[in-house]
């Protein structure tokens, strides 16, 4: 039941993103990406959840949120430049932290620390690869 409400909130997030797209023409690529991720993932998660595969639906939702926001961060890297993007990475960490919360709530108690470890390795590796001199250091 909780996953249904979270998934509906995900759909509302997509609808709001779609509705506000004309007001932010400078962020068009980011908004298009969010819309392209939100609507198909909503349908997939809804189908999995209604077919009784709740744990798989939780995994799909968690990974969609986690890697969706990581790709959003990479879009910011392309738009702002690597060093500037890493100065403003706190927001992305918080959004990916939501995915860790969802992993613990929707999948398994061990999924949350595993996803947190994966995210940490991912961000440190990304920083060392594309912006090795950025501050603060990993």
PDB file of C-alpha atoms in Angstrom, residues 11 21 25 31 33-34 58 60 62-63 66 81 87 95 107 112 115 117 125:
ATOM      1  CA  UNK A  11       3.489  10.467 -10.984  1.00  0.00           C
ATOM      2  CA  UNK A  21       8.403  23.074 -18.262  1.00  0.00           C
ATOM      3  CA  UNK A  25      13.245  27.232 -20.761  1.00  0.00           C
ATOM      4  CA  UNK A  31      12.882  18.697 -17.329  1.00  0.00           C
ATOM      5  CA  UNK A  33      14.874  13.902 -18.777  1.00  0.00           C
ATOM      6  CA  UNK A  34      12.736  13.891 -15.618  1.00  0.00           C
ATOM      7  CA  UNK A  58      10.250  -1.695  -4.745  1.00  0.00           C
ATOM      8  CA  UNK A  60      12.551  -0.944  -9.603  1.00  0.00           C
ATOM      9  CA  UNK A  62      14.433   2.488  -5.701  1.00  0.00           C
ATOM     10  CA  UNK A  63      16.835   2.065  -8.610  1.00  0.00           C
ATOM     11  CA  UNK A  66      18.604   6.562  -7.351  1.00  0.00           C
ATOM     12  CA  UNK A  81      31.045  22.034 -15.653  1.00  0.00           C
ATOM     13  CA  UNK A  87      30.347  22.356  -5.411  1.00  0.00           C
ATOM     14  CA  UNK A  95      17.724  13.095  -3.409  1.00  0.00           C
ATOM     15  CA  UNK A 107      13.029  -3.795  -0.410  1.00  0.00           C
ATOM     16  CA  UNK A 112      19.679   0.519   2.284  1.00  0.00           C
ATOM     17  CA  UNK A 115      22.762   1.200  -1.880  1.00  0.00           C
ATOM     18  CA  UNK A 117      27.779   2.116  -0.159  1.00  0.00           C
ATOM     19  CA  UNK A 125      34.777   7.513  -8.355  1.00  0.00           C
TER      20      UNK A 125
END
